[in-house]
Amino acid sequence: MIKKFTLGNPIKTEAVVESVAPRPLSDFPFMITTGDKTVITFTLESSDAVYGLGEAVRGINKRGWIYESWCSDETNHTEDKRALYGAHNFIIISGEEKLGLFIDFPSKIEWDICYSGVNEVKITVFGSDMDLYTVSGESERGIVRRFRKLIGKSYIPPLWAFGYQQSCWGYAKQEDFISVRDNHRKRNLPLDCIYMDIDYMDSFKDFTVKKELFPDFKAFADDMRSQNIHLIPIIDAGVKKEEGYSVYDEGHAKGYFCTDKDGNEFECGVWPGIVGLPDFLNRDAREWFGSQYKALTDMGIDGFWNDMNEPALFYSVDGLKKADKKLEELRDKQVDIWSFFKMKDAVLGIQNSMDDYSSFYHYMDGRKVCHKDAHNIYGAFMTRAASDFLEKELGKEKALIFSRASYIGAHRGSGIWFGDNFSWWSHILLNLKMLPSVNMCGFLYCGADLGGFNSNCTEDLLLRWLALGVFTPLMRNHRALGTRAQEAYQFEHTQWFSDVLAVRYRLIPYMYDTFRRCAEEYDMMFRPLAFDYPEDDMAREVEDQLMLGEECMIAPVYEQNRNGRYVYLPEDMLLVKLSGENIVKEQLGRGVHYIDVRLNEVPLFIKKGKKISLAKPALNTAELDADNLFEVDFT
Ligand code: GLC
């Protein structure tokens, strides 16, 4: 059952699709104090768990840290961080009684979940206008289902979006993309998509293509499509301020960019230098920005990734001036410890600063809104601009679209990726832990940069990460400019990569069916073991295995120099090791087992009485034979 409580006059985030009549605040089940800030407090039993918060660091059980809802351009996904790119304000408190809590509020929230006091939860909402929802139910999964119905059906991408995808910040010219395609083909490595990072644009201007690099872009995109490769360009939130660039000129003439307090266009810097920030919160501006994607869909493009939409600000023009002034004060002076810190803060503090987020404005439904008060829906509304347009232009379930920044509600039109991780072993596990948490909040189409975005990848890291990626709806290998090349064909044992990627294609019919069912039935594709085996003390604490669909459990190897791992089976299961066309099966009883897993194998566990269907390996989804499936069952 859902209960809604409205405080003040909330900004319309459009997170929720059902209309629920508000109740008096006196019925709210937790202690709540109102004022400039709204504070919700409650005490947990030491055995209670807290789930949710979507894209965040740390465990599946969120106890023991302080998190923030504040969409952040945060590249270091270390456990001391409080916020990443998404703001997903839903938790489930799970004990004798279970309750979901959704705070529909688009600015900052601090979630102190047993950080200040070992059993105390203190949620500080930095404002006084919001909708609060509580969701009751018998089980965590039931609560998620009810909540997901409240926020509406999740985005379903086309089948080809489940194919393997290769990306790299640095593929610039046509030949780079052709070489990626051919190198995969030559070595029997499947591939469905190649990503175009900012390098394809003319001077980092959205919706442009550099002519010198792509003399006939449409012919190039068509040729790729004829070979079953989709090109997926990036679009950034900021629009380069340049006279003569039609997107800027038009947005400027129509007053569609965010303004400062005096109504002048707010100026800040991102990749292209000074940009205007489109006011995605203004319906007309949003539609206008969405229609710009036509420049690329007209050239045969049917997939996009939206980036830098927290929005990420390198600096604002004002902020840069202030930093300059501080540095000027230090000129020719001796720099001691304090002035050194001052100098460092002056420079480092210009990026993504709260001063800047507090100094520009939106026009939303006839109301002037300070960005800081609506920060967390900015990226979500950018992606909404794209997804609304793409659905109109190409049709439902025809386009691939995902975003870096997100807020609940954006899950109806798009997916997300987990941003700039590192080529670290610990990030395989972080990737796994985020999956059920984002599923709770509606985001089903999701995945991390496989192999890691920052720093250098190794062959074993990529193989182990791909063996998890085989199960994530978005399966994309992406890396940053200047890092070690990490396409599957760059490493010594190409056959091993071919073996692992073949498994993905074998599983696509099962994965896509499961995905669609979860979207239609508001279900989670990935669940913590605790949700399925609530009476099992061991299962409740497992944080490195997940239930997948109704049939399976996954348990990837995530440590270096390991030939396998320990796995806890909450019931008898069939261990299936998949590699290329090979399948090795072994029945295992309930309990702890050490399983050997070679670098070219993908382990999967099938529950008793369940079966899954596998296809024959294929080199892309267009060649996948979905009519001739072969069943693996455990009866
Ligand atoms: C951001 C994105 C990353 C991309 C880079 C260049 O860091 O998160 O994926 O490669 O920008 O566009």
XYZ file of C-alpha atoms and ligand atoms in Angstrom:
647
model
C 0.000 0.000 0.000
C 1.191 3.505 -0.884
C 0.797 6.549 1.322
C 1.667 10.039 0.169
C 2.511 13.073 2.293
C 2.961 16.479 0.698
C 5.003 19.225 2.330
C 4.711 22.756 0.917
C 4.665 23.276 -2.820
C 6.984 20.719 -4.440
C 8.712 21.144 -7.802
C 7.096 18.834 -10.366
C 9.768 16.219 -10.918
C 7.404 13.903 -12.845
C 8.954 10.930 -11.056
C 5.567 9.432 -10.249
C 2.839 8.434 -12.724
C 0.010 7.372 -10.397
C -2.044 9.949 -8.639
C -2.258 9.342 -4.903
C -4.262 11.508 -2.496
C -2.020 13.054 0.177
C -2.572 12.226 3.837
C -1.989 14.384 6.896
C 1.616 14.460 8.059
C 0.496 13.180 11.452
C 0.119 9.744 9.766
C 3.759 9.712 8.638
C 5.327 6.682 10.321
C 8.693 8.270 11.228
C 9.768 11.216 13.384
C 9.831 14.256 11.154
C 10.781 17.846 11.878
C 10.122 20.570 9.365
C 11.681 23.969 8.786
C 14.306 25.166 6.268
C 15.509 21.589 6.357
C 13.303 18.563 6.845
C 14.713 15.846 9.058
C 13.398 12.284 9.252
C 14.773 10.033 11.985
C 14.242 6.483 13.138
C 16.024 3.689 14.975
C 16.741 0.268 13.522
C 17.189 -3.112 15.167
C 20.777 -4.231 14.751
C 19.618 -7.047 12.460
C 17.636 -4.727 10.132
C 18.976 -3.975 6.679
C 18.491 -0.926 4.458
C 18.412 -1.399 0.681
C 18.147 0.999 -2.239
C 19.646 4.396 -3.144
C 20.384 3.144 -6.671
C 23.729 4.233 -8.029
C 25.879 4.640 -4.923
C 29.121 3.344 -3.452
C 29.464 0.615 -0.800
C 27.249 -2.369 -0.107
C 23.903 -3.726 -1.233
C 22.909 -3.276 2.421
C 23.479 0.475 2.778
C 24.025 0.503 6.562
C 27.201 2.138 7.854
C 27.743 5.170 5.653
C 26.467 8.627 4.862
C 25.241 9.073 1.294
C 24.063 12.144 -0.578
C 21.535 12.617 -3.302
C 23.332 15.152 -5.458
C 24.053 14.254 -9.094
C 27.831 14.533 -9.203
C 30.478 14.475 -11.889
C 32.515 12.163 -9.645
C 35.198 10.126 -11.347
C 36.639 8.505 -8.213
C 34.183 5.832 -7.189
C 35.952 5.118 -3.934
C 34.143 4.118 -0.770
C 34.697 7.480 0.916
C 32.488 9.203 -1.653
C 28.944 10.209 -0.811
C 27.409 10.799 -4.215
C 27.819 9.565 -7.777
C 25.938 10.616 -10.932
C 22.385 9.546 -10.067
C 19.983 10.726 -7.344
C 17.771 7.740 -6.563
C 15.862 8.598 -3.411
C 14.265 5.273 -2.591
C 15.119 2.945 0.290
C 13.603 -0.181 1.803
C 13.912 -0.673 5.522
C 13.921 -4.400 6.052
C 13.364 -6.021 9.424
C 10.457 -7.762 11.161
C 8.417 -5.177 9.300
C 9.349 -3.852 5.914
C 8.703 -0.416 4.504
C 9.760 1.516 1.412
C 10.375 5.267 1.534
C 10.620 7.526 -1.506
C 11.503 11.189 -1.131
C 10.492 13.038 -4.254
C 12.669 16.105 -3.913
C 15.091 17.310 -6.607
C 17.770 18.975 -4.474
C 20.227 17.705 -1.888
C 19.369 14.969 0.601
C 21.774 13.503 3.141
C 21.161 9.872 4.126
C 22.962 9.087 7.350
C 22.298 5.371 7.513
C 23.820 4.151 10.773
C 26.923 6.335 10.290
C 26.573 8.739 13.233
C 24.826 6.201 15.464
C 25.147 2.471 14.801
C 21.382 1.910 14.733
C 20.232 5.438 13.890
C 18.975 6.696 10.564
C 18.819 10.435 9.993
C 17.676 11.714 6.618
C 18.160 15.445 6.063
C 16.289 16.941 3.144
C 17.667 20.392 2.313
C 14.319 22.065 1.767
C 10.721 22.150 2.870
C 8.755 21.349 -0.323
C 8.516 17.681 -1.236
C 6.350 14.615 -1.647
C 7.066 11.690 0.637
C 5.772 8.226 -0.165
C 5.798 5.155 2.019
C 5.296 1.747 0.437
C 4.303 -1.198 2.576
C 4.331 -4.855 1.593
C 5.066 -8.367 2.820
C 8.407 -8.728 1.066
C 11.123 -6.458 -0.313
C 10.364 -7.662 -3.823
C 6.663 -6.905 -3.319
C 7.522 -3.408 -2.092
C 9.730 -2.829 -5.125
C 6.923 -3.978 -7.438
C 4.456 -1.619 -5.815
C 6.911 1.274 -5.923
C 7.819 0.626 -9.528
C 4.133 0.702 -10.490
C 3.948 4.122 -8.827
C 6.834 5.432 -10.948
C 5.804 3.748 -14.198
C 7.204 1.159 -16.576
C 10.888 0.977 -17.277
C 12.451 1.720 -20.646
C 12.829 -1.228 -23.025
C 15.577 -0.878 -25.645
C 15.687 -2.728 -28.965
C 17.140 -6.243 -28.956
C 20.372 -5.115 -30.639
C 21.136 -3.015 -27.531
C 21.835 -6.354 -25.806
C 24.677 -7.039 -28.222
C 28.309 -6.450 -27.276
C 29.442 -2.837 -27.643
C 32.883 -1.276 -28.011
C 33.752 2.269 -27.039
C 36.810 4.434 -26.476
C 37.345 8.111 -25.936
C 39.833 8.615 -28.743
C 38.300 6.833 -31.758
C 38.292 9.857 -34.028
C 38.380 9.167 -37.714
C 36.338 6.880 -39.906
C 39.227 4.426 -40.190
C 39.324 3.968 -36.406
C 35.754 2.686 -36.413
C 36.331 0.481 -39.438
C 39.390 -0.990 -37.788
C 37.433 -1.775 -34.592
C 34.732 -3.491 -36.644
C 37.178 -5.477 -38.780
C 39.385 -6.490 -35.901
C 36.397 -7.958 -34.105
C 35.193 -9.734 -37.238
C 38.601 -11.163 -38.123
C 38.974 -12.734 -34.716
C 35.486 -14.113 -34.310
C 34.599 -11.517 -31.693
C 30.926 -10.521 -31.824
C 29.943 -6.854 -31.927
C 26.744 -4.825 -32.374
C 27.668 -1.224 -31.562
C 30.626 1.124 -31.729
C 30.495 4.343 -29.743
C 31.474 7.768 -30.957
C 32.897 9.857 -28.138
C 33.380 13.645 -28.299
C 36.121 13.269 -30.930
C 33.572 12.935 -33.775
C 32.157 16.412 -33.217
C 33.290 19.593 -34.863
C 34.978 21.524 -32.002
C 32.911 19.580 -29.443
C 29.678 21.088 -30.750
C 26.606 18.920 -30.134
C 24.828 17.589 -33.233
C 27.769 18.347 -35.543
C 30.144 15.916 -37.247
C 33.707 16.858 -38.157
C 33.706 17.014 -41.958
C 37.441 16.370 -42.361
C 37.079 13.065 -40.519
C 33.714 12.003 -41.973
C 33.358 13.394 -45.498
C 30.015 11.603 -45.992
C 28.760 10.634 -42.571
C 25.419 9.259 -43.738
C 27.064 6.910 -46.225
C 29.469 5.813 -43.501
C 26.694 5.156 -40.960
C 24.664 3.290 -43.629
C 27.652 1.150 -44.517
C 28.178 0.258 -40.864
C 24.496 -0.608 -40.510
C 24.620 -2.812 -43.573
C 27.269 -4.745 -41.676
C 25.082 -4.874 -38.555
C 26.989 -2.265 -36.605
C 25.148 0.628 -34.940
C 27.156 3.803 -34.371
C 26.236 5.455 -31.061
C 27.283 9.122 -30.744
C 27.648 10.983 -27.458
C 25.703 14.187 -26.768
C 26.824 16.571 -24.017
C 24.582 18.900 -22.053
C 26.423 22.167 -22.772
C 26.035 23.886 -26.149
C 29.100 25.767 -27.397
C 28.574 29.507 -27.348
C 29.560 30.434 -30.863
C 27.880 32.787 -33.248
C 27.066 31.080 -36.512
C 26.574 27.662 -34.858
C 22.898 27.158 -35.529
C 22.074 25.211 -32.354
C 23.521 27.961 -30.193
C 22.060 30.787 -32.268
C 18.586 29.279 -32.177
C 18.679 28.445 -28.459
C 19.971 31.925 -27.724
C 17.337 33.661 -29.857
C 14.563 31.706 -28.172
C 15.912 32.300 -24.665
C 16.322 28.564 -24.056
C 19.554 28.704 -22.054
C 19.772 29.006 -18.272
C 20.294 32.540 -17.009
C 21.961 34.251 -14.078
C 20.007 36.227 -11.491
C 19.836 39.255 -13.803
C 18.483 37.279 -16.732
C 21.759 37.124 -18.694
C 22.827 33.796 -20.168
C 24.808 31.848 -17.568
C 28.283 31.191 -18.953
C 30.367 28.212 -17.957
C 33.081 26.074 -19.459
C 33.053 22.426 -20.547
C 34.847 20.594 -23.447
C 34.309 23.252 -26.148
C 35.095 26.239 -23.899
C 32.202 28.509 -22.954
C 28.794 26.883 -23.282
C 25.155 27.738 -22.720
C 23.246 25.252 -20.570
C 19.932 24.384 -22.228
C 17.068 24.843 -19.786
C 15.752 21.278 -19.918
C 13.292 22.092 -17.132
C 11.499 24.449 -19.493
C 9.171 22.278 -21.589
C 9.644 24.296 -24.808
C 13.411 24.348 -24.472
C 13.380 20.608 -23.788
C 11.361 19.854 -26.897
C 13.582 22.124 -28.926
C 16.749 20.355 -27.703
C 15.157 16.958 -28.390
C 14.415 17.971 -31.975
C 18.157 18.634 -32.539
C 18.817 14.872 -32.409
C 17.153 14.778 -35.834
C 20.388 16.041 -37.380
C 21.832 12.612 -36.538
C 18.766 10.357 -36.811
C 18.394 11.696 -40.376
C 21.819 10.220 -41.039
C 20.765 6.772 -39.876
C 21.725 7.006 -36.196
C 19.379 5.233 -33.754
C 21.300 5.277 -30.486
C 22.806 7.954 -28.214
C 24.484 8.375 -24.841
C 23.910 11.619 -22.973
C 26.812 12.877 -20.917
C 28.059 15.672 -18.615
C 24.464 16.309 -17.637
C 24.703 16.620 -13.845
C 25.594 19.208 -15.271
C 29.390 18.908 -15.067
C 30.944 22.387 -14.994
C 34.694 22.800 -15.409
C 34.238 26.407 -14.290
C 31.918 29.363 -14.609
C 33.191 32.567 -16.138
C 32.617 34.321 -12.804
C 34.244 31.510 -10.838
C 37.309 31.653 -13.073
C 37.629 35.404 -12.503
C 37.447 34.924 -8.741
C 40.129 32.201 -8.861
C 42.333 34.445 -11.017
C 42.001 37.193 -8.452
C 43.038 34.919 -5.604
C 46.080 33.730 -7.553
C 46.963 37.329 -8.429
C 47.020 38.163 -4.712
C 49.744 35.555 -4.259
C 51.881 36.711 -7.154
C 55.540 37.268 -6.118
C 54.733 36.387 -2.515
C 56.299 33.543 -0.574
C 53.816 30.674 -0.638
C 53.656 29.153 2.844
C 51.462 26.286 3.961
C 48.262 28.381 4.269
C 48.683 30.342 1.076
C 49.561 27.111 -0.717
C 46.233 25.611 0.396
C 44.492 28.837 -0.595
C 46.067 28.622 -4.039
C 45.146 24.950 -4.425
C 41.549 25.537 -3.287
C 41.219 28.518 -5.598
C 42.076 26.340 -8.593
C 40.477 23.016 -7.628
C 37.361 24.674 -6.226
C 36.263 26.110 -9.565
C 34.974 22.762 -10.834
C 31.347 21.756 -10.116
C 31.124 24.382 -7.376
C 28.068 24.897 -5.233
C 28.430 28.656 -5.771
C 27.907 28.104 -9.464
C 24.996 25.694 -9.008
C 23.395 28.394 -6.823
C 23.815 31.133 -9.373
C 21.802 30.093 -12.405
C 18.102 29.731 -13.037
C 15.464 27.795 -14.918
C 11.981 28.744 -16.085
C 9.791 25.810 -15.229
C 6.012 25.903 -15.621
C 6.089 29.706 -15.449
C 8.178 29.712 -12.290
C 11.777 30.886 -11.889
C 13.684 28.106 -10.165
C 17.245 28.343 -8.869
C 19.292 25.468 -10.292
C 20.447 24.318 -6.857
C 16.820 23.642 -5.907
C 16.209 21.387 -8.912
C 19.749 20.124 -9.596
C 18.953 16.417 -9.520
C 16.399 16.484 -12.341
C 18.550 18.418 -14.829
C 20.230 15.395 -16.432
C 17.063 13.339 -16.227
C 15.196 16.031 -18.159
C 17.957 16.263 -20.754
C 17.588 12.573 -21.410
C 13.835 12.989 -21.446
C 14.307 15.529 -24.270
C 16.117 12.823 -26.229
C 13.880 9.884 -25.375
C 10.638 11.761 -26.116
C 12.009 12.818 -29.478
C 13.429 9.396 -30.359
C 10.188 7.640 -29.530
C 8.251 10.059 -31.742
C 10.767 9.931 -34.565
C 11.804 6.260 -34.602
C 9.020 4.524 -32.653
C 8.749 2.707 -29.336
C 11.612 0.358 -28.438
C 13.523 1.367 -31.538
C 16.259 3.561 -30.093
C 19.082 3.010 -27.636
C 19.401 5.882 -25.181
C 21.105 6.125 -21.831
C 22.381 8.843 -19.590
C 25.051 9.541 -17.006
C 23.020 11.724 -14.615
C 19.596 10.474 -13.588
C 16.659 10.813 -11.232
C 13.807 8.367 -10.723
C 11.354 8.993 -13.566
C 14.090 8.974 -16.215
C 13.928 5.163 -16.030
C 10.746 5.295 -18.154
C 12.541 6.665 -21.198
C 16.153 5.576 -20.914
C 18.855 3.555 -19.264
C 21.964 4.650 -17.360
C 25.591 3.741 -17.307
C 27.637 3.939 -14.144
C 30.117 6.568 -15.355
C 33.865 6.875 -15.059
C 35.038 3.881 -13.042
C 38.625 2.584 -12.937
C 40.369 -0.537 -14.185
C 40.322 -1.839 -10.632
C 39.296 -5.289 -9.449
C 37.174 -3.720 -6.703
C 35.068 -2.072 -9.391
C 33.824 -5.426 -10.675
C 32.258 -5.937 -7.275
C 30.952 -2.363 -7.141
C 29.360 -2.949 -10.548
C 27.633 -6.074 -9.197
C 26.368 -4.329 -6.063
C 24.834 -1.464 -7.993
C 22.701 -3.747 -10.164
C 19.942 -4.642 -7.664
C 20.029 -1.157 -6.132
C 19.332 0.596 -9.435
C 16.734 -2.060 -10.367
C 14.806 -1.136 -7.204
C 14.633 2.424 -8.514
C 13.365 1.450 -11.979
C 16.617 1.443 -13.956
C 16.801 -1.913 -15.710
C 18.895 -1.054 -18.759
C 22.257 -0.367 -17.163
C 25.892 -1.363 -17.019
C 29.385 -0.179 -16.130
C 32.366 0.579 -18.369
C 33.691 -2.973 -18.698
C 37.452 -3.161 -18.296
C 37.286 0.170 -16.473
C 37.300 3.717 -17.830
C 40.283 5.277 -16.043
C 43.756 3.695 -15.727
C 45.173 0.646 -17.461
C 43.361 -2.635 -17.914
C 44.925 -6.094 -17.941
C 43.815 -9.168 -19.856
C 42.614 -11.062 -16.787
C 40.708 -8.053 -15.429
C 38.840 -7.583 -18.690
C 38.011 -11.286 -18.991
C 36.664 -11.493 -15.439
C 34.733 -8.248 -15.854
C 33.223 -9.409 -19.140
C 32.117 -12.585 -17.371
C 29.917 -10.319 -15.221
C 29.105 -8.024 -18.166
C 27.658 -11.030 -20.004
C 24.692 -10.598 -17.631
C 24.317 -6.814 -17.591
C 21.757 -5.447 -20.071
C 24.251 -2.835 -21.287
C 27.458 -4.692 -22.148
C 29.941 -2.039 -23.190
C 33.738 -1.938 -23.051
C 34.773 1.730 -22.687
C 37.962 3.529 -21.683
C 39.405 7.006 -21.312
C 41.745 8.806 -23.663
C 45.352 7.891 -22.988
C 44.712 4.620 -21.173
C 45.960 1.226 -22.383
C 44.004 -0.115 -25.354
C 41.452 -2.640 -24.088
C 39.493 -3.904 -27.073
C 39.196 -7.670 -26.782
C 41.612 -8.157 -29.704
C 44.420 -6.176 -28.034
C 45.314 -8.987 -25.646
C 47.250 -12.211 -26.002
C 44.485 -14.810 -25.830
C 41.877 -13.505 -28.261
C 40.198 -16.914 -28.301
C 39.355 -16.571 -24.613
C 37.529 -13.315 -25.336
C 35.706 -14.938 -28.201
C 34.672 -17.739 -25.788
C 33.282 -15.278 -23.229
C 31.540 -12.996 -25.731
C 29.949 -16.018 -27.418
C 28.268 -16.755 -24.076
C 26.611 -13.336 -24.134
C 25.048 -14.069 -27.521
C 23.990 -17.547 -26.376
C 22.206 -15.903 -23.451
C 20.599 -12.960 -25.268
C 17.183 -14.611 -25.852
C 16.975 -15.526 -22.155
C 18.293 -12.143 -21.004
C 16.038 -10.109 -23.280
C 12.927 -12.115 -22.321
C 13.774 -11.755 -18.644
C 14.396 -8.047 -19.095
C 11.064 -7.505 -20.873
C 9.176 -9.487 -18.267
C 10.784 -7.467 -15.462
C 9.896 -4.205 -17.213
C 6.284 -5.266 -17.827
C 5.794 -6.695 -14.335
C 7.705 -3.968 -12.452
C 10.116 -6.614 -11.264
C 13.828 -6.618 -10.538
C 16.107 -8.439 -12.924
C 18.836 -8.714 -10.275
C 18.051 -9.296 -6.628
C 20.133 -9.651 -3.481
C 19.946 -13.236 -2.166
C 18.329 -11.725 0.940
C 15.176 -10.940 -1.069
C 14.690 -14.541 -2.203
C 15.834 -16.368 0.934
C 14.781 -14.091 3.823
C 14.856 -16.946 6.342
C 18.413 -17.948 5.452
C 20.949 -16.164 7.690
C 23.872 -16.861 5.329
C 22.000 -15.730 2.219
C 20.958 -12.493 3.886
C 24.585 -11.381 4.160
C 25.821 -12.330 0.690
C 27.051 -9.250 -1.186
C 28.973 -10.826 -4.065
C 26.332 -12.997 -5.714
C 22.949 -12.055 -7.176
C 19.747 -13.755 -8.174
C 18.971 -13.261 -11.869
C 15.376 -13.611 -13.097
C 13.371 -16.522 -11.676
C 15.837 -19.148 -12.744
C 19.420 -18.258 -11.936
C 22.093 -17.035 -9.607
C 25.334 -15.375 -10.693
C 28.662 -15.315 -8.840
C 31.529 -13.816 -10.847
C 35.204 -14.089 -9.914
C 36.349 -10.582 -8.993
C 39.857 -10.988 -7.580
C 43.150 -11.174 -9.437
C 45.190 -14.378 -9.609
C 42.277 -16.516 -8.473
C 41.363 -19.706 -10.283
C 37.909 -19.652 -8.815
C 35.939 -18.545 -5.765
C 33.771 -19.603 -2.866
C 30.054 -19.520 -3.548
C 27.154 -19.919 -1.169
C 24.219 -21.915 -2.522
C 21.003 -21.244 -0.590
C 19.483 -24.359 -2.181
C 20.602 -27.162 -4.522
C 21.613 -25.740 -7.875
C 23.095 -26.794 -11.177
C 26.441 -25.122 -11.824
C 26.819 -24.430 -15.526
C 30.155 -23.236 -16.863
C 29.748 -21.714 -20.291
C 32.609 -21.076 -22.680
C 32.096 -20.645 -26.432
C 29.895 -23.582 -27.418
C 30.996 -25.656 -24.431
C 28.935 -26.347 -21.359
C 30.184 -28.105 -18.263
C 27.491 -28.999 -15.701
C 27.707 -30.049 -12.101
C 24.946 -30.492 -9.526
C 25.786 -28.907 -6.205
C 23.997 -29.130 -2.890
C 23.019 -26.289 -0.594
C 26.023 -24.815 1.244
C 29.438 -23.328 0.546
C 31.492 -24.578 -2.399
C 34.767 -23.616 -3.990
C 34.290 -23.536 -7.738
C 37.084 -23.439 -10.315
C 36.487 -20.946 -13.064
C 38.928 -20.567 -15.928
C 39.489 -17.134 -17.458
C 37.442 -18.045 -20.519
C 34.496 -19.457 -18.573
C 31.288 -17.865 -17.324
C 29.750 -19.564 -14.292
C 25.968 -19.593 -13.872
C 23.762 -21.414 -11.373
C 20.322 -22.761 -12.294
C 17.752 -23.363 -9.584
C 16.023 -26.714 -9.097
C 13.029 -27.140 -11.402
C 14.145 -24.295 -13.655
C 15.532 -24.119 -17.153
C 16.971 -21.506 -19.462
C 17.231 -21.425 -23.249
C 20.459 -20.806 -25.077
C 20.991 -19.762 -28.676
C 23.867 -20.728 -30.892
C 26.726 -18.199 -30.710
C 26.419 -15.392 -33.279
C 28.602 -12.519 -34.402
C 25.830 -9.950 -33.933
C 22.181 -9.867 -32.874
C 20.932 -9.707 -36.483
C 22.444 -13.155 -37.042
C 21.094 -14.613 -33.816
C 18.847 -17.609 -34.478
C 16.108 -17.197 -31.882
C 14.038 -20.048 -33.359
C 16.538 -22.751 -32.611
C 17.136 -22.570 -28.921
C 18.541 -25.275 -26.774
C 17.465 -25.819 -23.170
C 19.607 -26.297 -20.100
C 17.506 -27.483 -17.203
C 17.842 -28.719 -13.676
C 14.940 -31.017 -12.980
C 33.005 11.768 -19.504
C 32.246 10.462 -19.707
C 33.108 9.465 -20.429
C 33.562 10.069 -21.750
C 34.283 11.396 -21.522
C 34.593 12.113 -22.830
O 34.055 11.577 -18.633
O 31.786 9.942 -18.490
O 32.430 8.268 -20.649
O 34.414 9.187 -22.412
O 33.472 12.246 -20.746
O 33.443 12.393 -23.524
